[in-house]
CSV table of C-alpha atoms and ligand atoms in Angstrom, one decimal:
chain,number,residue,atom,x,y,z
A,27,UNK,CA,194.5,72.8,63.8
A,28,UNK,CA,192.8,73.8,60.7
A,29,UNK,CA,189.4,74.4,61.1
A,30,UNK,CA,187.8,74.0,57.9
A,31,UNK,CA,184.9,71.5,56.5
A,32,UNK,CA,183.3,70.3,53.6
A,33,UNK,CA,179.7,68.8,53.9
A,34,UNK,CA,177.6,67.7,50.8
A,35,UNK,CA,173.5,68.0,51.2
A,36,UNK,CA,170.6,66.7,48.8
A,37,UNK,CA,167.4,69.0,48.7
A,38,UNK,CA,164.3,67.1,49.6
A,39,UNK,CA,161.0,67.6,48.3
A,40,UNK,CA,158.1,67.3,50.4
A,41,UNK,CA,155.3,65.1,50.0
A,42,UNK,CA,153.1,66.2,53.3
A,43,UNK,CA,154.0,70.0,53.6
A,44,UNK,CA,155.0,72.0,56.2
A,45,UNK,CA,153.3,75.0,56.5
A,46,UNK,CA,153.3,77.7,59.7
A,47,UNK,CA,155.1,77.6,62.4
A,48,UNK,CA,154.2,78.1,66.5
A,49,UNK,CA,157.6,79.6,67.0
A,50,UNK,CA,159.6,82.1,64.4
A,51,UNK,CA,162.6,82.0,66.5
A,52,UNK,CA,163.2,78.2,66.8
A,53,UNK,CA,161.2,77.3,63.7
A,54,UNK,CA,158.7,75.2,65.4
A,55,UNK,CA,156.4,74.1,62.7
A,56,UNK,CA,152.3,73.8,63.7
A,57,UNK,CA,152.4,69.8,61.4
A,58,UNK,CA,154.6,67.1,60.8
A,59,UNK,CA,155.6,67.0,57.2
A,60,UNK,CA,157.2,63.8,54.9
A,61,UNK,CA,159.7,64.2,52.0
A,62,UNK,CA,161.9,62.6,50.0
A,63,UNK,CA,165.7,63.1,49.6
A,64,UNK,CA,166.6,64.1,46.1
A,65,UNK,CA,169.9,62.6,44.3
A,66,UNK,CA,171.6,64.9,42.2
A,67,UNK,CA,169.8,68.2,43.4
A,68,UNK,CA,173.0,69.1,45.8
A,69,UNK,CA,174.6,72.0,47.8
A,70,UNK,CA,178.4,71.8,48.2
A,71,UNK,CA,179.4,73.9,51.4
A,72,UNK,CA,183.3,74.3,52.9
A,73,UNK,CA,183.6,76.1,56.0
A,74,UNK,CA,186.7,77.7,57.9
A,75,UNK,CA,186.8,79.3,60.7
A,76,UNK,CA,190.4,81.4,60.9
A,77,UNK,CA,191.9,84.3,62.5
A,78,UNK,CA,192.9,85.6,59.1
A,79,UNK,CA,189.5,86.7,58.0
A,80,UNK,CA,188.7,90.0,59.6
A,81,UNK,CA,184.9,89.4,58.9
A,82,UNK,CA,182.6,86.8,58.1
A,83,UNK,CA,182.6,86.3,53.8
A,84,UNK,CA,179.8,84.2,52.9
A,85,UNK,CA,179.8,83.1,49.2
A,86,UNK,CA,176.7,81.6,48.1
A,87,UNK,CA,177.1,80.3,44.2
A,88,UNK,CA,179.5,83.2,43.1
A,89,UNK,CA,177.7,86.0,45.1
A,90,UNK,CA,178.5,87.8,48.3
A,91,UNK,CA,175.7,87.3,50.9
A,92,UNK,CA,173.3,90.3,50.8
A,93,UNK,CA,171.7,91.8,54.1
A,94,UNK,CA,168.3,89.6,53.4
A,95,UNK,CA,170.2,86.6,54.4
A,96,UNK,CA,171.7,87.2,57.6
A,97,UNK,CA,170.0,84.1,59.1
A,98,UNK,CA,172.6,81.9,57.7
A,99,UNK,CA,175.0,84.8,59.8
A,100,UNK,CA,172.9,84.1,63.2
A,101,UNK,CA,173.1,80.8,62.4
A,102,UNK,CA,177.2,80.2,62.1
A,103,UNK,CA,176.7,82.6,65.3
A,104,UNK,CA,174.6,80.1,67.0
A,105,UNK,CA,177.4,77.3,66.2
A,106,UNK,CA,180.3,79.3,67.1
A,107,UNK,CA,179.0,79.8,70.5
A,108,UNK,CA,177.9,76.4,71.2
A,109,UNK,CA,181.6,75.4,69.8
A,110,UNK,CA,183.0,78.2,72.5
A,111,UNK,CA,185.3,79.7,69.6
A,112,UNK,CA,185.6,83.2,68.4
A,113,UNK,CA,187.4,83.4,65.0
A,114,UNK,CA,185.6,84.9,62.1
A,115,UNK,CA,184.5,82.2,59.5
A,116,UNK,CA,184.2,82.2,55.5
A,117,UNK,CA,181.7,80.0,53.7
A,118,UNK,CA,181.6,79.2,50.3
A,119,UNK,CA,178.4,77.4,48.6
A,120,UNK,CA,177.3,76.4,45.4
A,121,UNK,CA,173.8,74.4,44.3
A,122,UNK,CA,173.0,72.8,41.0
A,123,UNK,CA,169.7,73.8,40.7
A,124,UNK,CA,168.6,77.3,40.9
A,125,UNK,CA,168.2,78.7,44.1
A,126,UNK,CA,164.7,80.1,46.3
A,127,UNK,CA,162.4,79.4,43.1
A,128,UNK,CA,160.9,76.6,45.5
A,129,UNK,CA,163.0,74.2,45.0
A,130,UNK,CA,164.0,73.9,48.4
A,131,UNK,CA,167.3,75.0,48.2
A,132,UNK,CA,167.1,76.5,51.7
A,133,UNK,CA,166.8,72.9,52.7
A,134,UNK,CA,170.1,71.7,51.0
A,135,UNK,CA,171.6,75.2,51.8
A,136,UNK,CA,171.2,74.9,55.2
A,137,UNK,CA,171.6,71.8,56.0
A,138,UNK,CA,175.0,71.5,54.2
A,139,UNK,CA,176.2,74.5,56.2
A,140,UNK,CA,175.0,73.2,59.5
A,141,UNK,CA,177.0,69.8,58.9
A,142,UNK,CA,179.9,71.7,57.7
A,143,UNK,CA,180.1,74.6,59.9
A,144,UNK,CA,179.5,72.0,63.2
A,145,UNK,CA,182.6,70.0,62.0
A,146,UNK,CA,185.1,72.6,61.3
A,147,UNK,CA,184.5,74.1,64.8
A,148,UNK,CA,185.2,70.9,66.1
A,149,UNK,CA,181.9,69.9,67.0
A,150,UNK,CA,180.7,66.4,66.2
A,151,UNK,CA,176.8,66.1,66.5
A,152,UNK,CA,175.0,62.8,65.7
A,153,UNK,CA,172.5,63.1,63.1
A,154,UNK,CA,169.4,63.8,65.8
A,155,UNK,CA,171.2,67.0,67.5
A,156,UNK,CA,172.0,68.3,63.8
A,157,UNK,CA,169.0,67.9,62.6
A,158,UNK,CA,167.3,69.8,65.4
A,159,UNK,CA,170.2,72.8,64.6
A,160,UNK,CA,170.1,72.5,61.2
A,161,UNK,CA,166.2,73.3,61.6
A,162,UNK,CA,166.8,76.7,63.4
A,163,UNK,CA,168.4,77.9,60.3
A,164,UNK,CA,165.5,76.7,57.8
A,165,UNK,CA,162.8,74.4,58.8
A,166,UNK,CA,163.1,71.8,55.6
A,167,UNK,CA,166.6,71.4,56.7
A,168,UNK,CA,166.3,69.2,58.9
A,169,UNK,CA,164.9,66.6,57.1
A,170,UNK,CA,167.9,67.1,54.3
A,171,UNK,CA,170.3,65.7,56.9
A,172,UNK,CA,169.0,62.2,56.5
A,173,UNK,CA,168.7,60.3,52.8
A,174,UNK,CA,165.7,58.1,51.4
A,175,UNK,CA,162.3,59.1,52.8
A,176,UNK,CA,162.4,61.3,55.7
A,177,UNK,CA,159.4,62.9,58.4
A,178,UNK,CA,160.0,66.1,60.5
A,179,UNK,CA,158.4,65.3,63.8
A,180,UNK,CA,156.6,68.3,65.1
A,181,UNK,CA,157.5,67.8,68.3
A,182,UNK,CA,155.2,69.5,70.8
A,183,UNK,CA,158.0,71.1,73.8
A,184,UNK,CA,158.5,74.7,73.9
A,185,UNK,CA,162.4,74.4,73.5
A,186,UNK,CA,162.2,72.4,70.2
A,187,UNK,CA,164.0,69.5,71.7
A,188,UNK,CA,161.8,66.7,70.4
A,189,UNK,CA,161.2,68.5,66.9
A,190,UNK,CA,163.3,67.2,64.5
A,191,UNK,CA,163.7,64.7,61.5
A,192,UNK,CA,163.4,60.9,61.7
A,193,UNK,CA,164.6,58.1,58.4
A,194,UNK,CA,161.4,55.8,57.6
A,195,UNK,CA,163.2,54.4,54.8
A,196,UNK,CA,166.4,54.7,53.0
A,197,UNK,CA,167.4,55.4,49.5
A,198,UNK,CA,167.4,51.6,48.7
A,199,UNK,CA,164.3,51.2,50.1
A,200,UNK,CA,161.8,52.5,47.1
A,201,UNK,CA,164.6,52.9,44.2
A,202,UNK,CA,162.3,53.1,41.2
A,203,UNK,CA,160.6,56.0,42.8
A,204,UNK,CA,161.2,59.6,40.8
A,205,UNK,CA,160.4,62.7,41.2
A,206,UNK,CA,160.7,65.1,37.7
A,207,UNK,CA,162.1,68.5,39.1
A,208,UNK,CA,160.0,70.7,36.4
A,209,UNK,CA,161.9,74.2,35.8
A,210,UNK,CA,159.6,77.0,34.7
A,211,UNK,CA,161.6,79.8,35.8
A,212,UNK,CA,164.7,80.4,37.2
A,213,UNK,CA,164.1,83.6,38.8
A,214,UNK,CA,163.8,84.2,42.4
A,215,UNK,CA,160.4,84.3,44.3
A,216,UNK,CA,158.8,87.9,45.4
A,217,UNK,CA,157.7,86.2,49.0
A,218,UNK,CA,159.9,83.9,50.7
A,219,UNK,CA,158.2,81.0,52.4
A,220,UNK,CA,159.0,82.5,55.9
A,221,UNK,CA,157.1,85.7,55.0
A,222,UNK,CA,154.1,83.5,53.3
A,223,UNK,CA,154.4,80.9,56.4
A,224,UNK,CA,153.4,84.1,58.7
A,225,UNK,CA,150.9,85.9,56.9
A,226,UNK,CA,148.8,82.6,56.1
A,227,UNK,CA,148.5,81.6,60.2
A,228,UNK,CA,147.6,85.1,60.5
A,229,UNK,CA,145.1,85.7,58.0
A,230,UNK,CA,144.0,82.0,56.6
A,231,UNK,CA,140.1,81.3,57.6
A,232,UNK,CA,140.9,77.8,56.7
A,233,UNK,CA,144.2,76.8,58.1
A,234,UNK,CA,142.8,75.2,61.6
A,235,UNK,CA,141.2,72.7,58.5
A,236,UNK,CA,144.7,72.2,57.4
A,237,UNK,CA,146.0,71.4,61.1
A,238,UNK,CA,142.9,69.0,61.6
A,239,UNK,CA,143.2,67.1,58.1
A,240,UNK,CA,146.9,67.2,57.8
A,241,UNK,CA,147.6,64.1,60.1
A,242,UNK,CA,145.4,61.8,57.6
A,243,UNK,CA,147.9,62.9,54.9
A,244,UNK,CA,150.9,62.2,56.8
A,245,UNK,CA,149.3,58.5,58.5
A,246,UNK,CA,148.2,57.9,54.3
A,247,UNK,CA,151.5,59.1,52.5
A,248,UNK,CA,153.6,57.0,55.4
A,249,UNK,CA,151.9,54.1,54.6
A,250,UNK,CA,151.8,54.2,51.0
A,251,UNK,CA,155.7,54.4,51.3
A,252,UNK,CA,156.5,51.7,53.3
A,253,UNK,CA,153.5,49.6,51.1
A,254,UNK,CA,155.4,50.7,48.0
A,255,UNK,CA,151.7,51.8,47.0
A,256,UNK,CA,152.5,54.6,44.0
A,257,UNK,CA,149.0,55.8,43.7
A,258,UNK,CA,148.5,55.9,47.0
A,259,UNK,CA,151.2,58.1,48.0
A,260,UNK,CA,150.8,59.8,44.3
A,261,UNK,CA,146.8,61.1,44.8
A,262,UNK,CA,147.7,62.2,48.9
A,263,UNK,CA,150.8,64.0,48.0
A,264,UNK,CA,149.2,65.9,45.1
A,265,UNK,CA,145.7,66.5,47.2
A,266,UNK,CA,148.0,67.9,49.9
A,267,UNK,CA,150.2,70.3,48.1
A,268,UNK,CA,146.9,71.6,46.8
A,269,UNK,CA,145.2,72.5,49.7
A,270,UNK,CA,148.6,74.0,50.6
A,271,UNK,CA,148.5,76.6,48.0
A,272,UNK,CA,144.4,77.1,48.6
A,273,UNK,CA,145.9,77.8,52.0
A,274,UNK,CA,148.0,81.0,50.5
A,275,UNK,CA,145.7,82.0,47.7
A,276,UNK,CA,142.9,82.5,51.0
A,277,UNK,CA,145.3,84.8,53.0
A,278,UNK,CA,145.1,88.3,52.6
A,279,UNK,CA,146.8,89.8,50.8
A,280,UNK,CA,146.7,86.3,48.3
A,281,UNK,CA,149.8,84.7,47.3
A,282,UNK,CA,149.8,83.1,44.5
A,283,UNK,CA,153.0,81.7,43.3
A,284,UNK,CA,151.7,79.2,40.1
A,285,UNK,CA,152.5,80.9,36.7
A,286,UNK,CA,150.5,80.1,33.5
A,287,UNK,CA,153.2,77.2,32.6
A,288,UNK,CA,152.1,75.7,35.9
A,289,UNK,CA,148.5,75.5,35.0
A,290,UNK,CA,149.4,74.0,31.7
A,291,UNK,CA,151.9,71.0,33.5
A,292,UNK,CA,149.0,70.5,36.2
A,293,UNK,CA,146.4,69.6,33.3
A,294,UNK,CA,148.7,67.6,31.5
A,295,UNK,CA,149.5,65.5,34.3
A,296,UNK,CA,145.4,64.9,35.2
A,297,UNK,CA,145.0,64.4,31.4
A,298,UNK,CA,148.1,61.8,31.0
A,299,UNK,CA,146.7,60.2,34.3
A,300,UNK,CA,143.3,59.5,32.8
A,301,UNK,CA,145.4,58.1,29.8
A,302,UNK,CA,146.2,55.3,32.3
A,303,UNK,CA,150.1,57.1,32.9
A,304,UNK,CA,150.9,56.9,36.3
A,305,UNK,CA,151.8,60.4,37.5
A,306,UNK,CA,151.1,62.8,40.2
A,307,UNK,CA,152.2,66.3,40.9
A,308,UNK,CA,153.6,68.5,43.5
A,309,UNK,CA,154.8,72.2,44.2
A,310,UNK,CA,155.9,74.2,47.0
A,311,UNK,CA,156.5,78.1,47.1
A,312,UNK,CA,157.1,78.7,43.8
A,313,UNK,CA,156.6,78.2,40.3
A,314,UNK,CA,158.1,75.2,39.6
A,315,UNK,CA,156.2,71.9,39.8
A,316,UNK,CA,157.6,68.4,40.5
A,317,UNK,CA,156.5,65.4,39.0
A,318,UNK,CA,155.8,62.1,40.7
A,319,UNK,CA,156.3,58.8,39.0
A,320,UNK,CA,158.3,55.3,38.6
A,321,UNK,CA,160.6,54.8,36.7
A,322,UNK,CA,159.3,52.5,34.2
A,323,UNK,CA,157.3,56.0,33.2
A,324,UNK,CA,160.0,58.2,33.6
A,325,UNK,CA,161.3,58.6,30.0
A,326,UNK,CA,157.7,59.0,28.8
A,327,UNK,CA,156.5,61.7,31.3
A,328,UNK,CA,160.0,63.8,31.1
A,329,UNK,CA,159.4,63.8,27.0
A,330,UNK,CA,156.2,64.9,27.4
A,331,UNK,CA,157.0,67.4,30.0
A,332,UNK,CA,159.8,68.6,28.1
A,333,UNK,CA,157.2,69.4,25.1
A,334,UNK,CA,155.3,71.8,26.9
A,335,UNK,CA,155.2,75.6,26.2
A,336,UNK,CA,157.1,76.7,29.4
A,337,UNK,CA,159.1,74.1,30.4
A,338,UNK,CA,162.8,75.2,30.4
A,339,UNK,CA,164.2,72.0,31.8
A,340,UNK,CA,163.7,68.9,33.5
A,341,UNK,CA,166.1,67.1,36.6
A,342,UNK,CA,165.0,64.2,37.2
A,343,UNK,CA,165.6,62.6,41.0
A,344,UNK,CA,165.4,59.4,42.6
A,345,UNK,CA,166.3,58.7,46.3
A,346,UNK,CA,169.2,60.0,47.8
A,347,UNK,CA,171.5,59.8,50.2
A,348,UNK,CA,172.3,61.3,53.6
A,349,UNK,CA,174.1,64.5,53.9
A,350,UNK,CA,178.0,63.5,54.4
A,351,UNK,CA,181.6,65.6,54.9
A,352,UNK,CA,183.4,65.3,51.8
A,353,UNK,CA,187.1,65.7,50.9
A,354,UNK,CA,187.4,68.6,48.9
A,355,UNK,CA,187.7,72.0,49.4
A,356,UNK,CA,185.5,75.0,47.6
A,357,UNK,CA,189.2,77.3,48.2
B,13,LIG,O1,162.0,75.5,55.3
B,13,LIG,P1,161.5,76.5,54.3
B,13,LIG,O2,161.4,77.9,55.0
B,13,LIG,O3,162.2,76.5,53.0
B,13,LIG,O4,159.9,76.1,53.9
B,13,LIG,C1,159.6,75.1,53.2
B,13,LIG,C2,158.2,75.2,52.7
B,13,LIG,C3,157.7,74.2,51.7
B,13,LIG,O5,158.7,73.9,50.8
B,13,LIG,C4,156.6,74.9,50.9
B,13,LIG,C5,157.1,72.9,52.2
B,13,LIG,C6,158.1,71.9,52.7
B,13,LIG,O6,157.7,71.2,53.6
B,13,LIG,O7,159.2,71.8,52.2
């Protein structure tokens, strides 16, 4: 029997971030977070497992996997046990956007790899019990197994068993809903999120006010979703994201990942806003910034965005689907 997968994944963007965790190990995050499935921000992932491969050869978009990420080797571990089989695996993988410059391409990574790697080894898990797998090998990715708008239930057992992601809505549910995936720079961050995650738990004075204020977002942000209420969901998305990154720029040492070019989207955004445009912004470990809208705005905002000094390029998303096996093969 061949053993060999394909599984297609959509990033997701968070709305309500998540930010520590109360296990490294089995990525159990401190808060619940929300996000939405991006269409057309993808990661393609074929997996075989084979006795012809004398080690494991992990491809990730045209390079060979460096030491750095041998999670994604513990993880394939992790599923070769629970599948019982032994054979040495190779794993090609290739994203459309540009990869650990926060735009959660860990999420898609994983996530594709999970769904992938569980089916070639001939295990079929339902959507709950990958999702809970496909968090040990990034935290976001659990929410990138499902489509639409998607929340990442804390959970609160020690074994991780109850932490995983949950639907609210699907794709079809809010389809004029667009986030503007705003490329500043397409190099890769100095501190990955797992590092900054560790140190800001640590050393944050203020992160027992994120833990206390966080469940407001989430109640607020879930709401405004299922309400279809845009500036709702628009003004608690951005107000969370930004005590996120006062969260990292109050840990010692400070991490601060905006650049100038952020600065200069953020006040274009409150000054098109006061215009009476309806936008809203977001932006997780990184540079880059995402822009909230509908898509009666969208052509407006992305022409505007794509004026500014900085701005390299624009992908605009809407709701997307599910992660799903595909029939192709990366080789
Ligand atoms: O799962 P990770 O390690 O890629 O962390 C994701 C962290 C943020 O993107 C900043 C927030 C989030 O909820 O996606």
């Amino acid at each position: 029997m061949v053993k060999k997968a394909t599984a297609l994944a959509n990033a997701n963007i968070a709305l309500v971030k998540y930010w520590g965790k109360r296990n490294e190990e089995l990525i159990l995050p401190y808060n619940s977070s929300i996000s939405m499935t991006c269409d057309g921000l993808f990661t393609t992932t074929t997996v075989e497992f084979s006795e012809k491969y004398k080690e494991d050869i992990i491809i990730i978009n045209d390079e060979e996997l460096k030491k750095d990420e041998k999670n994604i080797l513990s993880h394939l571990e992790k599923i070769r046990k629970m599948a019982g089989i032994k054979e040495r695996v190779k794993v090609v993988s290739e994203s459309n956007f540009p990869v650990a410059a926060g735009l959660a391409s860990s999420a898609s990574g994983l996530a594709a790899l999970t769904l992938a790697a569980t089916k070639a080894a001939g295990l079929d898990l339902n959507q709950r019990e990958l999702s809970i797998l496909a968090r040990q090998g990034s935290g976001s990715a659990c929410r990138s197994i499902y489509g639409g708008f998607v929340e990442w239930l804390k959970g609160e057992k020690e074994d991780g068993s109850n932490s995983y992601a949950n639907q609210i809505v699907d794709k079809n549910y809010w389809p004029e809903f667009r986030i503007i995936v705003t490329i500043l720079t397409e190099a890769k961050k100095k501190i990955s999120s797992r590092a900054g995650m560790v140190q800001t738990v640590k050393t944050c004075p203020f992160y027992q006010g994120w833990l206390k204020t966080v469940e407001e977002d989430l109640k607020i942000v879930k709401e405004a979703i299922l309400q279809k209420d845009f500036p709702k969901l628009g003004a608690q998305a951005e107000y969370n994201c930004l005590k996120m990154h006062a969260l990292m720029m109050t840990t010692k040492p400070s991490i601060i990942y905006w650049r100038p070019a952020t600065m200069e989207v953020i006040q274009n955004v409150l000054a098109w806003r006061e215009e009476g445009l309806q936008c809203y912004f977001t932006i997780d470990a990184g540079p880059n910034i995402k822009v909230l809208c509908l898509k009666k705005d969208k052509k407006e905002i992305n022409k505007r965005l794509l004026r500014l000094e900085g701005v390299i390029k624009t992908i605009i998303a809407k709701p997307g689907d599910d992660a799903k096996i595909i029939d192709k093969y990366l080789f």
